[in-house]
Coordinates of C-alpha atoms in Angstrom, one line a residue:
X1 CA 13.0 -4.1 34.8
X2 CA 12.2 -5.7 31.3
X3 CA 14.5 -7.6 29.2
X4 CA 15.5 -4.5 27.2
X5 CA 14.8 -6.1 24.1
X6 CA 12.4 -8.3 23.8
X7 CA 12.4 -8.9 19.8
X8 CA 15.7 -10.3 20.0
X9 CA 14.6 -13.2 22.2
X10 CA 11.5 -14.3 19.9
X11 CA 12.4 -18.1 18.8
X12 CA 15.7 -19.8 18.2
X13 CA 16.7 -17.4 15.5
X14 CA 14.8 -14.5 16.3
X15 CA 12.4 -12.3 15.0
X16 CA 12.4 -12.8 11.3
X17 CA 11.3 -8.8 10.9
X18 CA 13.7 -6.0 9.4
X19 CA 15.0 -4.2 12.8
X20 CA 18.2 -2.2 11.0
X21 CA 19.0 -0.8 8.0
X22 CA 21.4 1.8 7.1
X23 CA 21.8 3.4 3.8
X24 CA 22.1 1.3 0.7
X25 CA 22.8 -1.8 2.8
X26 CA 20.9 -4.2 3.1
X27 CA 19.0 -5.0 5.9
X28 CA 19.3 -6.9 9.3
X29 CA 16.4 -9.0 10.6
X30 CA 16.2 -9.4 14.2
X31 CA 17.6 -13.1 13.9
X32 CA 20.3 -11.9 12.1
X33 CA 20.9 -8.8 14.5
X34 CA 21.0 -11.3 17.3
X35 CA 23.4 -13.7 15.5
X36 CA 25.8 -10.8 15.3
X37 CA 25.9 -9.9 18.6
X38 CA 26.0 -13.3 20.1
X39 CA 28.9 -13.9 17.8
X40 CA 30.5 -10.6 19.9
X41 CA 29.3 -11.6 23.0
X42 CA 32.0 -13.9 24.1
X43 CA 34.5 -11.4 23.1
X44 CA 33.7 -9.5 25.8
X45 CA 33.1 -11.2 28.7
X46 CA 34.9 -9.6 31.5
X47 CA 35.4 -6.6 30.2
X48 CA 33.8 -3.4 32.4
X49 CA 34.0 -1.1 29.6
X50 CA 34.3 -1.5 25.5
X51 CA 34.8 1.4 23.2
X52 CA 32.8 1.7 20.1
X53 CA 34.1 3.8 16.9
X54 CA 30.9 5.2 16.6
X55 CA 30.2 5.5 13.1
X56 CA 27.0 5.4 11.2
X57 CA 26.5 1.8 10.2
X58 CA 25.1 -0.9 11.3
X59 CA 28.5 -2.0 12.4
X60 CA 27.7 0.4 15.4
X61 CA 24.1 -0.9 16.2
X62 CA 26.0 -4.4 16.5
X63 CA 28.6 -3.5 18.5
X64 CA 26.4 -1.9 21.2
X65 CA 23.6 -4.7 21.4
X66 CA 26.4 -7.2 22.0
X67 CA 27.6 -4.7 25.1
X68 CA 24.3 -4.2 26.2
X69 CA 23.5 -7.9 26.0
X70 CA 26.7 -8.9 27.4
X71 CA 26.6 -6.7 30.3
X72 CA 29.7 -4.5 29.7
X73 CA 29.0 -0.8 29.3
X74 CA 29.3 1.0 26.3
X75 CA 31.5 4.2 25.5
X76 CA 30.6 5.6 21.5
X77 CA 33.1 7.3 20.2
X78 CA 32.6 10.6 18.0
X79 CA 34.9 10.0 14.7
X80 CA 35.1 13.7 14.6
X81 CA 36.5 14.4 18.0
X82 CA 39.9 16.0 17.9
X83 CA 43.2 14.2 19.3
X84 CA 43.4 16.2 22.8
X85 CA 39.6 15.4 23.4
X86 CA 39.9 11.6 22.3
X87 CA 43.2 11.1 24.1
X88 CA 41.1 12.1 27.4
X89 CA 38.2 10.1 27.2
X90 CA 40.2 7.4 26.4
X91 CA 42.5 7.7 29.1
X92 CA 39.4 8.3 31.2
X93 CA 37.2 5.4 30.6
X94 CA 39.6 2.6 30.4
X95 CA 38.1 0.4 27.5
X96 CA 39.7 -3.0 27.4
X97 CA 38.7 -3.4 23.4
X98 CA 37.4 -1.2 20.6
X99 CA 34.8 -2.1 18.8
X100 CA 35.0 -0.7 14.9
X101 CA 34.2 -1.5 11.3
X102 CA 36.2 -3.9 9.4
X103 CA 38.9 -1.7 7.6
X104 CA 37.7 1.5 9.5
X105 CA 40.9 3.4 10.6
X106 CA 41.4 4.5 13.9
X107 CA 43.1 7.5 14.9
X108 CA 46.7 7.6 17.2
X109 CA 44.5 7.9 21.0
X110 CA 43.1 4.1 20.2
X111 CA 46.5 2.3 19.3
X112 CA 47.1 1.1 22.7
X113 CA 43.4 -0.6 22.8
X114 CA 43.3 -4.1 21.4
X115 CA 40.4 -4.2 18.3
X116 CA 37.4 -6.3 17.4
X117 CA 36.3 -5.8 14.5
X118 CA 32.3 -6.3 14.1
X119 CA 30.9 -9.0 11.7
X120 CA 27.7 -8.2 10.6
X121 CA 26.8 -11.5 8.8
X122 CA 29.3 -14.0 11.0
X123 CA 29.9 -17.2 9.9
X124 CA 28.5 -18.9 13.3
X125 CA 27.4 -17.4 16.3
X126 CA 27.1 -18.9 20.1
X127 CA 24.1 -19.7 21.4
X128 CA 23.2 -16.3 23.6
X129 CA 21.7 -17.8 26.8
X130 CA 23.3 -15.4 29.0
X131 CA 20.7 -14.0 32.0
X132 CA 19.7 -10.4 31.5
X133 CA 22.0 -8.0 33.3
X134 CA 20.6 -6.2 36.4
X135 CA 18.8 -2.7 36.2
X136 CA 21.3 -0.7 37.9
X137 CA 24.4 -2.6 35.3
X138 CA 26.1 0.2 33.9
X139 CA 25.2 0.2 29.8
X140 CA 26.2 3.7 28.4
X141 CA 29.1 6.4 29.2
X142 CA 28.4 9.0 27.2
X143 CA 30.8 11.8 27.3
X144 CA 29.2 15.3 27.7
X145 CA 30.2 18.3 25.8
X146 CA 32.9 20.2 28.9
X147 CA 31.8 23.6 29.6
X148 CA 34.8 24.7 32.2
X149 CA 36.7 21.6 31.2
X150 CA 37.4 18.1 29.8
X151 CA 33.9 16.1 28.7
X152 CA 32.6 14.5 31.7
X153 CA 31.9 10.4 31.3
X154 CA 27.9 10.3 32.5
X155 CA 27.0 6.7 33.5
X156 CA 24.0 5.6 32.0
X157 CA 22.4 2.4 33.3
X158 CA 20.1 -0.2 32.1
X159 CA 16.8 1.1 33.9
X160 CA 17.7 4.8 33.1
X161 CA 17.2 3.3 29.3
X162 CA 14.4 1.1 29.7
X163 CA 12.4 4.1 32.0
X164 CA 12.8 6.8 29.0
X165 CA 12.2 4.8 26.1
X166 CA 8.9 3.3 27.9
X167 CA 8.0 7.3 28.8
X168 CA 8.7 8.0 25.3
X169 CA 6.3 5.3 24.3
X170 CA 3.2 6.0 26.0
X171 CA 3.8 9.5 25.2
X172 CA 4.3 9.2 21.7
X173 CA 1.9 5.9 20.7
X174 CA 5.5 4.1 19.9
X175 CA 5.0 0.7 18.8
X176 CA 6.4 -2.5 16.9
X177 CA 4.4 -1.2 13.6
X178 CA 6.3 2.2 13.7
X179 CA 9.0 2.6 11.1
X180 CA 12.2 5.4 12.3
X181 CA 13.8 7.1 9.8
X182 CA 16.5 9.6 10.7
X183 CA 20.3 10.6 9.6
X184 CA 21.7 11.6 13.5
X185 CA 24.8 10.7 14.5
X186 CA 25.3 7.4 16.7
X187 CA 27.4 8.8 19.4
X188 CA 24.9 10.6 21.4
X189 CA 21.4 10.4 23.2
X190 CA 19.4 11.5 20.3
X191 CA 20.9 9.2 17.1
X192 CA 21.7 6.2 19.6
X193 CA 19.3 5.6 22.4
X194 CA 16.8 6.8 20.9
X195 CA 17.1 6.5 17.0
X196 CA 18.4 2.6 17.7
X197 CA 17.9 1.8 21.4
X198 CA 14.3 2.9 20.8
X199 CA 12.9 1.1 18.5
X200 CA 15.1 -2.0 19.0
X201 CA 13.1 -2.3 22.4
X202 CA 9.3 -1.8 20.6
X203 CA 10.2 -4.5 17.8
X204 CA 10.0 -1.8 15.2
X205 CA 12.6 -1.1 13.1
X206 CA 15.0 1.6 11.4
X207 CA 15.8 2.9 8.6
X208 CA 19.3 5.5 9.0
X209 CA 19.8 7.3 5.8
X210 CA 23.8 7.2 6.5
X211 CA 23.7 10.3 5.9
X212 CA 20.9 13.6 5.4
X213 CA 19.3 15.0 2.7
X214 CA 16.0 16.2 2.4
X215 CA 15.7 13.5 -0.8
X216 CA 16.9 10.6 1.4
X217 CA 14.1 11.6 3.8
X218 CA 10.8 11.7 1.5
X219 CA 12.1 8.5 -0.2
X220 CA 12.1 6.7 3.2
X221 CA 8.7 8.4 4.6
X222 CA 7.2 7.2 1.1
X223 CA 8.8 3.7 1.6
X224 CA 6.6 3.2 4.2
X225 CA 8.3 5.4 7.2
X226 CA 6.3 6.5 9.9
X227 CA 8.7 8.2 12.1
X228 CA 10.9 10.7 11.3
X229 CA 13.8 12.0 14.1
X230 CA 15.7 15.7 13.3
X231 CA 17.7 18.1 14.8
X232 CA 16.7 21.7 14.2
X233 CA 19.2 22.3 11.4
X234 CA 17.8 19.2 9.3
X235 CA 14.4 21.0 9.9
X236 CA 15.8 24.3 8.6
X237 CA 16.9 22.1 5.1
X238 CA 13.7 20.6 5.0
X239 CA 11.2 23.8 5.5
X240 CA 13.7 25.2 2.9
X241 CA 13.3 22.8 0.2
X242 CA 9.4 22.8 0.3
X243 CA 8.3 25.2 -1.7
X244 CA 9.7 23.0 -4.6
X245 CA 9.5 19.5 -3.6
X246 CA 5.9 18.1 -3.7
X247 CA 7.1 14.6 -3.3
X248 CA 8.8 16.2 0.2
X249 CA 5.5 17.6 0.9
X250 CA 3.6 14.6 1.0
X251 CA 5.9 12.3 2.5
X252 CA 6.1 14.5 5.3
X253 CA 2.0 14.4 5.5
X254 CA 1.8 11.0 5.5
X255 CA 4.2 10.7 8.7
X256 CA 2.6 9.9 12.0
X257 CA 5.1 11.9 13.5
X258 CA 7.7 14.5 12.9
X259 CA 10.1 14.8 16.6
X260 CA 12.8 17.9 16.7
X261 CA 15.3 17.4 19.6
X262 CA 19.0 18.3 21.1
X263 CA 18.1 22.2 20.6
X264 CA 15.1 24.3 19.7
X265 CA 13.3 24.1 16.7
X266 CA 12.9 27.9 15.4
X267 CA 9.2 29.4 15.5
X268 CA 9.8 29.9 11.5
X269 CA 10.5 26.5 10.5
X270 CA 7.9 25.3 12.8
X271 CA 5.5 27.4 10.9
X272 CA 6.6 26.6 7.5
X273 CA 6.4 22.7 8.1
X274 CA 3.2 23.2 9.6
X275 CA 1.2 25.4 6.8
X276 CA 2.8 23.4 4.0
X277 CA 2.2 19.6 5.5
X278 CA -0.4 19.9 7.9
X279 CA 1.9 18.2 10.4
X280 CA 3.1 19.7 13.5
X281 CA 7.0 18.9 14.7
X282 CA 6.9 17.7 18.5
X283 CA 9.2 19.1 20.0
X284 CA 10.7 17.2 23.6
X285 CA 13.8 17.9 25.6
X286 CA 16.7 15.7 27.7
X287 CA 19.4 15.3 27.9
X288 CA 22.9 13.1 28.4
X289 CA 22.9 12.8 31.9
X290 CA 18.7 12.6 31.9
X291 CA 17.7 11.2 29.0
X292 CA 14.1 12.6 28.4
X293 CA 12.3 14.6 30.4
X294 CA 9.3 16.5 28.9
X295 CA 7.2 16.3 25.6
X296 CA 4.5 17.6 23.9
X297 CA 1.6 15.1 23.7
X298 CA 0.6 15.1 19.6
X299 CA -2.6 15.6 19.2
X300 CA -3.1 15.8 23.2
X301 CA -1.3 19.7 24.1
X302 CA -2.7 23.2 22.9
X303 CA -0.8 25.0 20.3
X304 CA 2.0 26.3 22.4
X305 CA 5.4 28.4 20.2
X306 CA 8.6 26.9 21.9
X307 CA 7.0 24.4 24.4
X308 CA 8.7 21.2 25.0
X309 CA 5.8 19.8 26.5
X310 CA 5.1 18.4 30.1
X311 CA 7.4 15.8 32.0
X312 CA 7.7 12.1 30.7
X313 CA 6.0 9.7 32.8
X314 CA 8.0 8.8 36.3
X315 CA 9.9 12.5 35.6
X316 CA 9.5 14.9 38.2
X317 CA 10.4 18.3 37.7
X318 CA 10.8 21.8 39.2
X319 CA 11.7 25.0 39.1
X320 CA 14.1 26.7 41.4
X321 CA 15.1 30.4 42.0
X322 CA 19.1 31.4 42.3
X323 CA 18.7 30.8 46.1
X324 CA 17.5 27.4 45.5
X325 CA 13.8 28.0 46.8
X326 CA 11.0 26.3 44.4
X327 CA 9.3 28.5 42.2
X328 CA 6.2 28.8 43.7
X329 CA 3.6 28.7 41.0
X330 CA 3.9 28.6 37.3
X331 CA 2.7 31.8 35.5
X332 CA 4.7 31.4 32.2
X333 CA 6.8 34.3 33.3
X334 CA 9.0 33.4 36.3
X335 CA 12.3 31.7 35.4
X336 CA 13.5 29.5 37.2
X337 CA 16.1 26.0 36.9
X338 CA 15.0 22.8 35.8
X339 CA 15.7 20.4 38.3
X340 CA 14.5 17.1 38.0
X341 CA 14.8 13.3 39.6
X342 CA 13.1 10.2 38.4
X343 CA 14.2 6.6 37.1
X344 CA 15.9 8.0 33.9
X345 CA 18.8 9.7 35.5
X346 CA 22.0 8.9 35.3
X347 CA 24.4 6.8 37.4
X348 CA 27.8 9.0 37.8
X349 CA 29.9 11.0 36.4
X350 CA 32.7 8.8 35.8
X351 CA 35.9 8.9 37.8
X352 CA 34.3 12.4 38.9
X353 CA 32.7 12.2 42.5
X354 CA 33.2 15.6 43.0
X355 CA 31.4 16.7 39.8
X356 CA 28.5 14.3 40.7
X357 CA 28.0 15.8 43.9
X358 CA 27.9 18.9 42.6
X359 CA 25.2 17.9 40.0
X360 CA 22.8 17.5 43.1
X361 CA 20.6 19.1 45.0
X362 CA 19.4 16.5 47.2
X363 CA 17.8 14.2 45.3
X364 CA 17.2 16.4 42.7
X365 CA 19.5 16.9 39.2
X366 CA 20.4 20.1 38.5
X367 CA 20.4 20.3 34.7
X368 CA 21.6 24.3 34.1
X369 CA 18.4 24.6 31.7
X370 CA 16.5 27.7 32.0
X371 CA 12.7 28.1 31.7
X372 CA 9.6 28.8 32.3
X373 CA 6.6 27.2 33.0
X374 CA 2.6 27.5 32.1
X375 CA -0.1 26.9 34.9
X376 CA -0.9 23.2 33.0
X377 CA 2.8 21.9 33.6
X378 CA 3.9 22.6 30.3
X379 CA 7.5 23.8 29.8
X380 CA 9.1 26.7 27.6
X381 CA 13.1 26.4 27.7
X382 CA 14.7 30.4 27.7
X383 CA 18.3 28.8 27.4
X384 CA 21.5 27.4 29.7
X385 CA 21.3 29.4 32.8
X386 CA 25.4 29.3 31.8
X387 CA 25.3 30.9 28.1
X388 CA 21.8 32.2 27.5
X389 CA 20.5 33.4 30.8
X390 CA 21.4 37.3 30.7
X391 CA 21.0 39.5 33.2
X392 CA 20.7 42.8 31.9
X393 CA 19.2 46.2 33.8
X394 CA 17.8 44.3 36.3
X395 CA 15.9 42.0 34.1
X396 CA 16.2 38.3 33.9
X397 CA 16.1 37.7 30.0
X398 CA 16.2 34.0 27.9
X399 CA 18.5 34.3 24.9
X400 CA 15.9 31.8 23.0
X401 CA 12.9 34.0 23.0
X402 CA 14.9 36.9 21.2
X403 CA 16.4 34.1 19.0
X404 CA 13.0 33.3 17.7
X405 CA 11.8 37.0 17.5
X406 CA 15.2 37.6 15.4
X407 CA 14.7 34.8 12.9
X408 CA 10.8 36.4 12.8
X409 CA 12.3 39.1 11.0
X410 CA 12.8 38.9 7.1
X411 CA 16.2 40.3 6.5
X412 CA 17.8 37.3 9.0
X413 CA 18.7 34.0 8.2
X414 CA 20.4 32.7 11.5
X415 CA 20.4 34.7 15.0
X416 CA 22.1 33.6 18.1
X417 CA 21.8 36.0 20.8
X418 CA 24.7 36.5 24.0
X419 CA 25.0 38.7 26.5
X420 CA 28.5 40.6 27.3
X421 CA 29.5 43.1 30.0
X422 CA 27.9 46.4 30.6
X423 CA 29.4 49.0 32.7
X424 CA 25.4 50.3 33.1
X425 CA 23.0 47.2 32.6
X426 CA 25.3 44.3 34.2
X427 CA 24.5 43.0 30.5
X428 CA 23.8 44.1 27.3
X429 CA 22.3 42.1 24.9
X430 CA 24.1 41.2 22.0
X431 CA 22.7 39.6 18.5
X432 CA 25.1 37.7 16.3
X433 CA 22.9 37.5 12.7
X434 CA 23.7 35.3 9.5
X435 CA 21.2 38.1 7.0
X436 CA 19.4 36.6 4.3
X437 CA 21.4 39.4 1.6
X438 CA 24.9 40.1 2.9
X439 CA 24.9 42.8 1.1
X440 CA 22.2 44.4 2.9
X441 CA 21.8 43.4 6.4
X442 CA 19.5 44.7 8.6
X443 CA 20.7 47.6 10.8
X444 CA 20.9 47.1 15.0
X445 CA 17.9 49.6 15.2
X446 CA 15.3 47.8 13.0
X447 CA 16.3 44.5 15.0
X448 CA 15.9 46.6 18.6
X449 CA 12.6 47.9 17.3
X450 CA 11.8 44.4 15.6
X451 CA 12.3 43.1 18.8
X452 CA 11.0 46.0 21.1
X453 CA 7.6 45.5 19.5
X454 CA 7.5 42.1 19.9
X455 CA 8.4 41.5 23.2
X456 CA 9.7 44.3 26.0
X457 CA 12.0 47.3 25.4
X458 CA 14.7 45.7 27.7
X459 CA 15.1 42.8 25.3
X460 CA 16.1 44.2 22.8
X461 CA 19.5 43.9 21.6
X462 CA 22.1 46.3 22.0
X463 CA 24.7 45.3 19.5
X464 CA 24.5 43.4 16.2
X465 CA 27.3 41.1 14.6
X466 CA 27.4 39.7 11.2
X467 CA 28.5 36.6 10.5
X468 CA 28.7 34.4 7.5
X469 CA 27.6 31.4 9.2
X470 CA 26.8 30.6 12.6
X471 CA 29.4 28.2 14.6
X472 CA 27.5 24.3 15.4
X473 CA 28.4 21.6 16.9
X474 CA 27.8 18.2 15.1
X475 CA 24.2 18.0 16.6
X476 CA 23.3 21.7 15.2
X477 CA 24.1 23.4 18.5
X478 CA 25.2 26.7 18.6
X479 CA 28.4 27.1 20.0
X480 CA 28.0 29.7 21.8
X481 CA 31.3 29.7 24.0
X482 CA 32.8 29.9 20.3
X483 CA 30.9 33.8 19.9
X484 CA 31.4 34.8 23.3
X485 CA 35.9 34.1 22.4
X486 CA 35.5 36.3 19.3
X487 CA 34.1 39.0 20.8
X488 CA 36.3 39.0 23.3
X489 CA 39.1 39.0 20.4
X490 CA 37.2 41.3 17.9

């Protein structure tokens, strides 16, 4: 494996270039990025595992280049996780330090831990000579969102991020020209790995807008951005505020590319992006324990609604029935799990043999992802075979393809789409709508017949629940766990 970044090492003090900057501060140049982390370095020596208060500075980007270049792995730290959920990974990961802004308060779980606080402009920094860790050292645990029970640590290690951010690279034309804008948080796969990992390792740079706005984002694309990196709801703000932001309009035209990730990117918006700015959002798909997997090629795939594109390069992938036999042949009808093994995958879960073990099948991850997949390799996600795979009447049905048919349909602003028990279908279908005039919402036989028409009879939903917003995780995620303990209440 490569040094993982190679910028950092250019000269005594570094690549003069810009390489981070983060709202209205200023900038950091490689040299001085470098400086920063070397001046953390020695802090940590001996250490197997440092927390990092995972805020959205460059405080952050420091703290995990010194890990990273230090060898000691990682653990970012949501500042919105709740007490119970902190106190466990805490307790489960062990860090020996915390890593945080200067003056940044940590909550009760972290008193225990001693602090570092992270210099961005020390006043003298060691010389950083240290030989590059090995490719299997472990340089990530990122905690995953518990489904049946406390987040799971996944151990990510150095070739797992050097394989998908290369993949990502010849799939995407990445280079050291490319300027990233985004706004994602820096405590996850999406805002960290890739939105800093990623371009630290090309020699590009980043420009994080601290925090969104559709105004933050055509003032960076103008600036000379050439990259921009969303989640589906930042998408949703920015197909909203077209119609009356020309300077939007054109800074999202003059972007080499537009990349939606950590959940699907509605049909609608795609549209509405599309027709107003020429450009098409790519859409790709990973995940913690994975990293990336598929992509669409821009400029390379056919026009495909909902694909995420065909595996990375050095990801192989299948689908597999509920009896664990391959899917034979790929018709862009038969459902099946993703499985998937390759270079980019994941270490351990933490602490959790058991729960590793059970991950596998063979040599082969089993992600829980639901899909489908066209005869040219090409993948269409239907949902988590856990929350959106319904079974209903005999009929194997993907929550996400009635999701987009709902939001299709002019009186709906939001859809999410569960399925409950049935005492005659197994599962009926039910569709939980945010309308776009409360006062009038559509009724549950215009969406069945919306729906009906679109795609099959049995897909159609069954029941209709309005809400006044739907429930999202800090990535955009529906929670869907969240609808399915209402119902059950309601």
């Amino acid at each position: 494996m490569s040094v993982l970044f190679p910028a950092l090492d250019t000269g005594p003090d570094g690549d003069p270039r810009p390489a981070l900057r983060f709202g209205g501060r200023p900038p950091l140049s490689y040299g001085e990025l470098r400086a920063a982390a070397a001046a953390l370095t020695p802090r940590l020596a001996g250490t197997d595992r440092i927390a990092v208060w995972a805020t959205p500075t460059p405080e952050t980007a420091v703290a995990v280049v010194a890990a990273l270049r230090a060898g000691t792995a990682a653990v970012p730290l949501n500042p919105r996780t709740g007490e119970r959920e902190l106190t466990h990974i805490v307790r489960d990961s062990a860090p020996g330090l915390v890593l945080a802004a200067p003056g940044e308060p940590l909550p009760p779980p972290l008193a225990g831990v001693p602090r570092v606080d992270v210099e961005i402009r020390p006043a003298s920094a060691p010389a950083d000579d240290r030989p590059e860790p090995g490719p299997e050292t472990p340089a990530l645990v990122i905690y995953t969102s518990g489904t049946t029970g406390p987040p799971k640590g996944a151990v990510l290690p150095r070739r797992a991020l050097a394989a998908s951010l290369d993949a990502l690279a010849e799939a995407w034309a990445w280079t050291a020209d490319d300027v990233l804008v985004h706004a994602l948080p820096l405590f996850h796969v999406h805002g960290l790995v890739l939105g800093v990992l990623g371009p630290l390792r090309r020699g590009g740079s980043v420009r994080h807008l601290g925090g969104f706005s559709t105004d933050g984002v055509a003032a960076e694309l103008a600036a000379g951005g050439t990259m921009l990196f969303g989640v589906p709801t930042m998408y949703h703000r920015i197909a909203e505020a077209l119609d009356g932001d020309r300077g939007l309009v054109k800074a999202l035209a003059g972007a080499r590319l537009l990349v939606s990730g950590s959940a699907a990117l509605p049909l609608p918006d795609h549209e509405r992006i599309t027709a107003a700015t020429g450009r098409r959002v790519v859409e790709r798909y990973g995940m913690t324990e994975t990293l990336m997997l598929t992509s669409v090629r821009p400029g390379a795939e056919p026009e495909r609604p909902g694909s995420v594109g065909t595996p990375l390069p050095g990801v192989e992938l299948r689908l597999v029935h509920d009896d664990g036999a391959p899917v034979a042949s790929y018709d862009g009808e038969t459902i099946g799990e993703v499985q998937v093994r390759g270079p980019n995958l994941f270490t351990e879960y933490l602490n959790r043999p058991d729960a590793t073990a059970g991950s596998f099948d063979g040599g082969w991850f089993r992600t829980g992802d639901m899909a489908v997949r066209e005869a040219d390799g090409s993948v269409r996600l239907v949902g988590r075979r856990a929350t959106d795979l319904i079974k209903s009447g005999g009929y194997k049905i993907g929550a996400g393809e009635i999701e987009n048919v709902l939001l299709d349909h002019p009186g709906v602003r939001e859809a999410a789409v569960t399925g409950e028990p049935d005492a005659d279908l197994g599962e009926r279908i039910v569709a939980w709508v945010v309308p776009a005039d409360p006062a009038a919402p559509p009724s549950v036989q215009d969406l069945a017949d919306h729906v009906a028409a679109q795609l099959a009879p049995h897909k159609r939903p069954r029941v209709v629940r309005q809400l006044d917003a739907l429930p999202r995780n800090d990535m955009g995620k529906v929670m869907k766990r969240d609808l399915r303990e209402q119902a059950l209440h309601d």
